[in-house]
mmCIF file of C-alpha atoms in Angstrom:
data_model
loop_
_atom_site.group_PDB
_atom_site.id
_atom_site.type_symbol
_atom_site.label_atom_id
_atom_site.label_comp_id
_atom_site.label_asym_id
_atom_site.label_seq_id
_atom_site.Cartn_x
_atom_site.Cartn_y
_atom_site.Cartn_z
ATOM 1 C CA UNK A 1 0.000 0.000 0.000
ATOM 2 C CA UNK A 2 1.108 3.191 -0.873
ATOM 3 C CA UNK A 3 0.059 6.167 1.647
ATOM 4 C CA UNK A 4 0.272 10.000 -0.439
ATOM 5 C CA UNK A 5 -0.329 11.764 3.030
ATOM 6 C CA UNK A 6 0.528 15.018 1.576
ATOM 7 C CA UNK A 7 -0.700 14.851 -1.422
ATOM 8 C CA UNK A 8 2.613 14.665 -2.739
ATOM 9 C CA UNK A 9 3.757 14.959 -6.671
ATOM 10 C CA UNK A 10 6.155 12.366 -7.761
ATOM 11 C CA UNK A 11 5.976 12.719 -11.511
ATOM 12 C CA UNK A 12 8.890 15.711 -11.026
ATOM 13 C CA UNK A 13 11.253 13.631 -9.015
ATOM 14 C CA UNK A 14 14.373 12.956 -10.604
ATOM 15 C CA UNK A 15 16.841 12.306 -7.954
ATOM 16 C CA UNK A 16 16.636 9.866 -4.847
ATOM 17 C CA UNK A 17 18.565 9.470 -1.833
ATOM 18 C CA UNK A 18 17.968 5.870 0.170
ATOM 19 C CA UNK A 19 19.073 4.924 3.746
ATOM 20 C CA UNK A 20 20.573 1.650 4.203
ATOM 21 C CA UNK A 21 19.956 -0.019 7.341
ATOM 22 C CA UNK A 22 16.656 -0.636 7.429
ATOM 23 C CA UNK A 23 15.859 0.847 3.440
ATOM 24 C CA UNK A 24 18.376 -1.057 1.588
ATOM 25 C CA UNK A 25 19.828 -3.710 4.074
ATOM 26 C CA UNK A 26 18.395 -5.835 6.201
ATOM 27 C CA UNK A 27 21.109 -5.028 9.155
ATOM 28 C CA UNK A 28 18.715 -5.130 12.612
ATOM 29 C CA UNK A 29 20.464 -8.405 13.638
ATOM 30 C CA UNK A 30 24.375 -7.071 13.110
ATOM 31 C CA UNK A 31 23.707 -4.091 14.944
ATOM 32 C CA UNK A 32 21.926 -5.121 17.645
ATOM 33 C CA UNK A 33 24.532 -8.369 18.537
ATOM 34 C CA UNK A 34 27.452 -5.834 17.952
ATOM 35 C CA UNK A 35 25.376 -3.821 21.200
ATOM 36 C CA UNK A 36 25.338 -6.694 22.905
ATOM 37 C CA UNK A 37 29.030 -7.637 22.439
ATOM 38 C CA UNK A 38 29.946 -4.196 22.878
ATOM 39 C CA UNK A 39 27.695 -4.017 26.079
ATOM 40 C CA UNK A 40 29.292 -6.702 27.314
ATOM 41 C CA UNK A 41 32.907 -5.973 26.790
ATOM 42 C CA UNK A 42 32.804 -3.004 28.882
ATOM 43 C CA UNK A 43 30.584 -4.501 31.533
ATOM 44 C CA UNK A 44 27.147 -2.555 30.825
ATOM 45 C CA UNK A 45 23.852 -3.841 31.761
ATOM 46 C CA UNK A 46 22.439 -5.763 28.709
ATOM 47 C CA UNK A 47 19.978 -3.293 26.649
ATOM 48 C CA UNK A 48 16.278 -4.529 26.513
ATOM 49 C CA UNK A 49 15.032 -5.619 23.294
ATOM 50 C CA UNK A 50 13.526 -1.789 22.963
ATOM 51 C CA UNK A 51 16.847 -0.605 23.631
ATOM 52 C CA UNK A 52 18.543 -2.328 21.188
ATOM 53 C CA UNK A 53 16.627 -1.781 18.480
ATOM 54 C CA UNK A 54 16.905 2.237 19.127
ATOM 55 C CA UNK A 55 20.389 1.373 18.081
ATOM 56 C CA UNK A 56 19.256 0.602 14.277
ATOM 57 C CA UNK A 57 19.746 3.352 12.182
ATOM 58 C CA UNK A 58 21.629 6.109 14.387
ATOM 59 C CA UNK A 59 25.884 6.306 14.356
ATOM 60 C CA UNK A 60 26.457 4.123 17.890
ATOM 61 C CA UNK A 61 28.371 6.962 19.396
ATOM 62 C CA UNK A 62 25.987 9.567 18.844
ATOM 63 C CA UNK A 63 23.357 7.299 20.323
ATOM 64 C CA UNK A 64 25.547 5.816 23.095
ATOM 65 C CA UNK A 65 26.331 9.958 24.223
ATOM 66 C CA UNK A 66 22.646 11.074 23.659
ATOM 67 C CA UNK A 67 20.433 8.383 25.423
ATOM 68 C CA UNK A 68 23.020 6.397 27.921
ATOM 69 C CA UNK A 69 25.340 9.648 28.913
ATOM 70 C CA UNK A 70 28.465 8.320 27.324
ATOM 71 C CA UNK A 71 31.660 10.599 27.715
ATOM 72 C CA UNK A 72 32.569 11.750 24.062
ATOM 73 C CA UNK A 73 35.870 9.530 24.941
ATOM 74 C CA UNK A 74 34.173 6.293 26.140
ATOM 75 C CA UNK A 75 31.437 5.876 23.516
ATOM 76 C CA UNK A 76 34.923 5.879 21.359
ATOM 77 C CA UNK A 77 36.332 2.972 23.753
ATOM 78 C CA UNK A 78 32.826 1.475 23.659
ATOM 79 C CA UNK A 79 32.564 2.233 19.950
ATOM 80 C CA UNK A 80 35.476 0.231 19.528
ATOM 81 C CA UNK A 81 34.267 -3.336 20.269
ATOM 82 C CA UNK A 82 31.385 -2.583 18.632
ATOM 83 C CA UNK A 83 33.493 -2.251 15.384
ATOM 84 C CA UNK A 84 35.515 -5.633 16.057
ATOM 85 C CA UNK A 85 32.159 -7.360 16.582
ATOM 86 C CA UNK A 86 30.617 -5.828 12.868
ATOM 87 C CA UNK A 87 33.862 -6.028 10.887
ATOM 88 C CA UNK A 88 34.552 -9.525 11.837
ATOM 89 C CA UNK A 89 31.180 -11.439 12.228
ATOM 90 C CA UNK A 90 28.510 -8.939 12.050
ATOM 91 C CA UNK A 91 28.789 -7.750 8.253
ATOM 92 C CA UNK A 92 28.200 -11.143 7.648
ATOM 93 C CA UNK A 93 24.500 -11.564 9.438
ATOM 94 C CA UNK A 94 23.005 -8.518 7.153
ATOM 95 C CA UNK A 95 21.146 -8.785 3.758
ATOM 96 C CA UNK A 96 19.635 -7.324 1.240
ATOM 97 C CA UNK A 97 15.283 -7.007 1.290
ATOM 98 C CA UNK A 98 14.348 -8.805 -1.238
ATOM 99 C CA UNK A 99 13.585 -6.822 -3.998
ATOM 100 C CA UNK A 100 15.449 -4.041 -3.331
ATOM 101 C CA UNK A 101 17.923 -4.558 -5.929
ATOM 102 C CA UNK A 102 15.591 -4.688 -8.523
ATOM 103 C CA UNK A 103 14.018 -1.831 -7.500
ATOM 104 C CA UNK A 104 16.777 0.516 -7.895
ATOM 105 C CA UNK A 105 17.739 -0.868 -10.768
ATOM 106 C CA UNK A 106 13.977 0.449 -11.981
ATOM 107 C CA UNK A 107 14.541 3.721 -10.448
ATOM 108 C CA UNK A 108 17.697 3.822 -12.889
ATOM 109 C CA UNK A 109 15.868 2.645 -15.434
ATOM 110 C CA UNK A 110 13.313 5.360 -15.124
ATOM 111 C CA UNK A 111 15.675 8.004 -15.349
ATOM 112 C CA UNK A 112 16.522 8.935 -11.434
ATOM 113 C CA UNK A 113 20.213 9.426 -10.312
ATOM 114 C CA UNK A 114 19.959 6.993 -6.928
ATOM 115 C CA UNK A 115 22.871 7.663 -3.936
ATOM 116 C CA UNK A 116 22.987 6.743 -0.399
ATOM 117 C CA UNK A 117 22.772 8.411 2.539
ATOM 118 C CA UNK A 118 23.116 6.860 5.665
ATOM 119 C CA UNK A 119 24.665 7.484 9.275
ATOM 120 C CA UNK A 120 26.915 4.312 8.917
ATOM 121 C CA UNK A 121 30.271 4.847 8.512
ATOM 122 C CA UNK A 122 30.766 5.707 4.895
ATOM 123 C CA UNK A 123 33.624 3.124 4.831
ATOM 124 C CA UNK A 124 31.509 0.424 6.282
ATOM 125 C CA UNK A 125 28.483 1.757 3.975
ATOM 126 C CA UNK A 126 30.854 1.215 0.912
ATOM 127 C CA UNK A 127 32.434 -1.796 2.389
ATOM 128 C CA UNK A 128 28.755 -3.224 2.566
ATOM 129 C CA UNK A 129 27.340 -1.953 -0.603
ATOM 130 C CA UNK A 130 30.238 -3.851 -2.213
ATOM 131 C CA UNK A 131 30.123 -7.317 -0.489
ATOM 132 C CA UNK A 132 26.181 -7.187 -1.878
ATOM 133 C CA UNK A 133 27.422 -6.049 -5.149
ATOM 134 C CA UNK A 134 25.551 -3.274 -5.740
ATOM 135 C CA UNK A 135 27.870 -0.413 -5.324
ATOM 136 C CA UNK A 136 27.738 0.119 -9.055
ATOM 137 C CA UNK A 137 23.868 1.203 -8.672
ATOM 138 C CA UNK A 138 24.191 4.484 -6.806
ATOM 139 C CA UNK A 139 25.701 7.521 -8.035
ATOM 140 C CA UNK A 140 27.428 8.183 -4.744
ATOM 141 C CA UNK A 141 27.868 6.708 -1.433
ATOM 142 C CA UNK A 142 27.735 9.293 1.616
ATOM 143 C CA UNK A 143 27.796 8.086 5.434
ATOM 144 C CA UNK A 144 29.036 9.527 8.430
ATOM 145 C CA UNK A 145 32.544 10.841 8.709
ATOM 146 C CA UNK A 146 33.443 11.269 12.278
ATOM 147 C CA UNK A 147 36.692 12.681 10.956
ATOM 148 C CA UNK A 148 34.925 15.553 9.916
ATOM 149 C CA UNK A 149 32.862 15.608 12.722
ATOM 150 C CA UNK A 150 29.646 14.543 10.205
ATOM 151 C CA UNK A 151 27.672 12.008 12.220
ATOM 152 C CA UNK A 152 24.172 12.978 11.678
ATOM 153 C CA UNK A 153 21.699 12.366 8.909
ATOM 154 C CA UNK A 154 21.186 16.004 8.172
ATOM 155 C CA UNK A 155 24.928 16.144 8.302
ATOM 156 C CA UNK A 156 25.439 13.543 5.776
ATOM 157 C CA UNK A 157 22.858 15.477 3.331
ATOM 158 C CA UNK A 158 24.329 18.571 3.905
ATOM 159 C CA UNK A 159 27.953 17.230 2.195
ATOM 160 C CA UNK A 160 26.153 15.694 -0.346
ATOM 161 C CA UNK A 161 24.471 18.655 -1.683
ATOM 162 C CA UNK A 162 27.898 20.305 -1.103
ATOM 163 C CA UNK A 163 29.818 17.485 -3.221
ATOM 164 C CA UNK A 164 27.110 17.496 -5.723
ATOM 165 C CA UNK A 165 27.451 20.945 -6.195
ATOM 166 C CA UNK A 166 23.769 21.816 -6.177
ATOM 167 C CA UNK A 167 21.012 21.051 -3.890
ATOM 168 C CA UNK A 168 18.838 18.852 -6.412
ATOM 169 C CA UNK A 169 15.120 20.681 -6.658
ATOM 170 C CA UNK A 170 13.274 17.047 -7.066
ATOM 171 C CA UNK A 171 14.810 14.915 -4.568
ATOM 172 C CA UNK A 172 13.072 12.405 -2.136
ATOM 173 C CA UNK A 173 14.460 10.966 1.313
ATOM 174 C CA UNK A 174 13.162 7.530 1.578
ATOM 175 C CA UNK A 175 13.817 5.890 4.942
ATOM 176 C CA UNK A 176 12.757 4.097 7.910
ATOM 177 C CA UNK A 177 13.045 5.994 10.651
ATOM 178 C CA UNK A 178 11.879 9.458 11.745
ATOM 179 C CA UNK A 179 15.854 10.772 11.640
ATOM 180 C CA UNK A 180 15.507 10.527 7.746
ATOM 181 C CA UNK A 181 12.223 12.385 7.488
ATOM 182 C CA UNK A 182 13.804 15.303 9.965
ATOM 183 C CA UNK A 183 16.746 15.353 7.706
ATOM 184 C CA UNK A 184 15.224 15.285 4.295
ATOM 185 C CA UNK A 185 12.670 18.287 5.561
ATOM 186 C CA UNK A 186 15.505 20.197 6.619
ATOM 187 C CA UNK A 187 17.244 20.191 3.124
ATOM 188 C CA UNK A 188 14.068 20.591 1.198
ATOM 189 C CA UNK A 189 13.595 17.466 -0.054
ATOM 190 C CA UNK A 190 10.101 15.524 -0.508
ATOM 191 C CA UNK A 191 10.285 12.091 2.085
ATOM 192 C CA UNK A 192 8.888 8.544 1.536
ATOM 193 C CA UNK A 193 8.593 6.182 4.557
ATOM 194 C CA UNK A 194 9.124 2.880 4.306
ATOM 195 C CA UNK A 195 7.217 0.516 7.124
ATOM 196 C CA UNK A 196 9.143 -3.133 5.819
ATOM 197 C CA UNK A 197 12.287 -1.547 7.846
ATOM 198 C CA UNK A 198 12.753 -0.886 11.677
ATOM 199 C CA UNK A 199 10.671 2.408 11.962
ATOM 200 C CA UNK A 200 6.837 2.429 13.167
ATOM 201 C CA UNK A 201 3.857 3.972 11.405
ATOM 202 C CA UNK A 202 3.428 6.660 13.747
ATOM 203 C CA UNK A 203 7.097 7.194 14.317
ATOM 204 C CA UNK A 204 6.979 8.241 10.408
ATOM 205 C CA UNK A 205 3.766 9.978 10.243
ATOM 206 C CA UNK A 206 4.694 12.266 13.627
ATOM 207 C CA UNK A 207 8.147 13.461 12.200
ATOM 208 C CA UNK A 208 5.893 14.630 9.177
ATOM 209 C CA UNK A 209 6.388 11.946 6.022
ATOM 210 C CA UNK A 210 5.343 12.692 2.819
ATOM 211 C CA UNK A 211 4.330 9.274 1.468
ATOM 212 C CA UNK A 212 4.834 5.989 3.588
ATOM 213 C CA UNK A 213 4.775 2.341 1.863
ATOM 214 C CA UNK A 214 4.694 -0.853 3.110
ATOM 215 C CA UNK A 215 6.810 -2.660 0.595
ATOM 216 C CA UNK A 216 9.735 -2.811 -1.529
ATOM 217 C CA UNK A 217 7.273 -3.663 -3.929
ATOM 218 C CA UNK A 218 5.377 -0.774 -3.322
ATOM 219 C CA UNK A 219 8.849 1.343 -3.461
ATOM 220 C CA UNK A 220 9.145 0.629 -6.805
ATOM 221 C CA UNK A 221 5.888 1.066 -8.076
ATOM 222 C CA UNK A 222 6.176 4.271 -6.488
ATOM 223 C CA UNK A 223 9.511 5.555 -7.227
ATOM 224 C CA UNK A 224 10.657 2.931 -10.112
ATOM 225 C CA UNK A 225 7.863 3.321 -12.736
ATOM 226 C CA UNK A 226 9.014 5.871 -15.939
ATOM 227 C CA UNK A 227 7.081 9.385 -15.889
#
């Protein structure tokens, strides 16, 4: 089902940004048994299952100084057993939705320019994107760059309309959690919810979503068919 709260007119958009945890990749199990490995490393209570999935979708630093009162210095330490946990075991527990692939390829095929945008790591987004071998599908890859001190969503648009040199006039946000509606609002871009990931309905529709499906299948048909 596809849900046009705003009324919203897609036969102008040319350019889309996706998130990947939770949009493109089915990561919820990685990240939430690199929390628990982490947790347990540096001898923190266990998260509930709530908890853990709060994890999903926001850089683990950022969330480990915002919501448990991490020191900018230990959610590094933390950070870094997190890290071992996804670069040695927990890249390997994430997939692709089903679909997905296809469905960018029709969003190509119908003319969009397709990046990424996600708070991952851009490294780790790349080094992802690659292992599913799919890299060649987006234009760019942008992700967080702690070096630069670019860790949020918003962030990681803002240096992509910088890079690209232009802030594209018929771009759509599609994501799954409230974080990529905020962002996508913020730069002016339309936003398109998607409800197979980790977000709720009502997470979506509060932060103010233009259009909200329930399926890849419904992504395409929404964003894939030619105008």
């Amino acid at each position: 089902m596809i849900n046009n709260i705003a009324g919203f007119d897609m036969s102008k958009i040319d350019t889309v940004f996706l998130d990947l945890d939770g949009t493109v990749s089915k990561s919820g199990t990685s990240c939430m048994n690199g929390v628990k490995y982490m947790f347990d490393k540096i001898g923190h209570r266990q998260a509930t299952k709530a908890e853990l999935n709060a994890f999903i979708g926001p850089t683990v630093k950022v969330h480990l100084r915002g919501a448990y009162g991490f020191s900018e210095a230990d959610a590094a330490a933390a950070y870094v057993y997190y890290r071992e946990y996804y670069d040695g075991i927990g890249i390997f527990e994430s997939t692709l939705y089903e679909g997905i692939a296809d469905a960018i390829e029709s969003m190509r095929d119908s003319g969009k320019t397709v990046y990424i945008a996600t708070m991952k790591p851009e490294d780790q987004a790349k080094q992802i994107l690659g292992m599913y071998g799919i890299t060649h599908l987006f234009c760019d890859i942008f992700g967080a760059r702690h070096d630069l001190g670019i860790v949020h969503k918003q962030m990681v648009l803002e240096r992509a309309v910088q890079i690209i040199g232009e802030t594209p006039k018929n771009a759509v946000m599609v994501g799954d959690r409230n974080h990529d509606v905020y962002a996508g609002t913020h730069i002016g871009f339309g936003t398109v919810g998607v409800l197979y990931g980790y977000g709720e309905y009502e997470e979506l529709f509060g932060a103010g979503c233009d259009i909200i499906v329930d399926s890849v299948s419904d992504l395409d048909i929404l964003l894939g068919r030619k105008n």
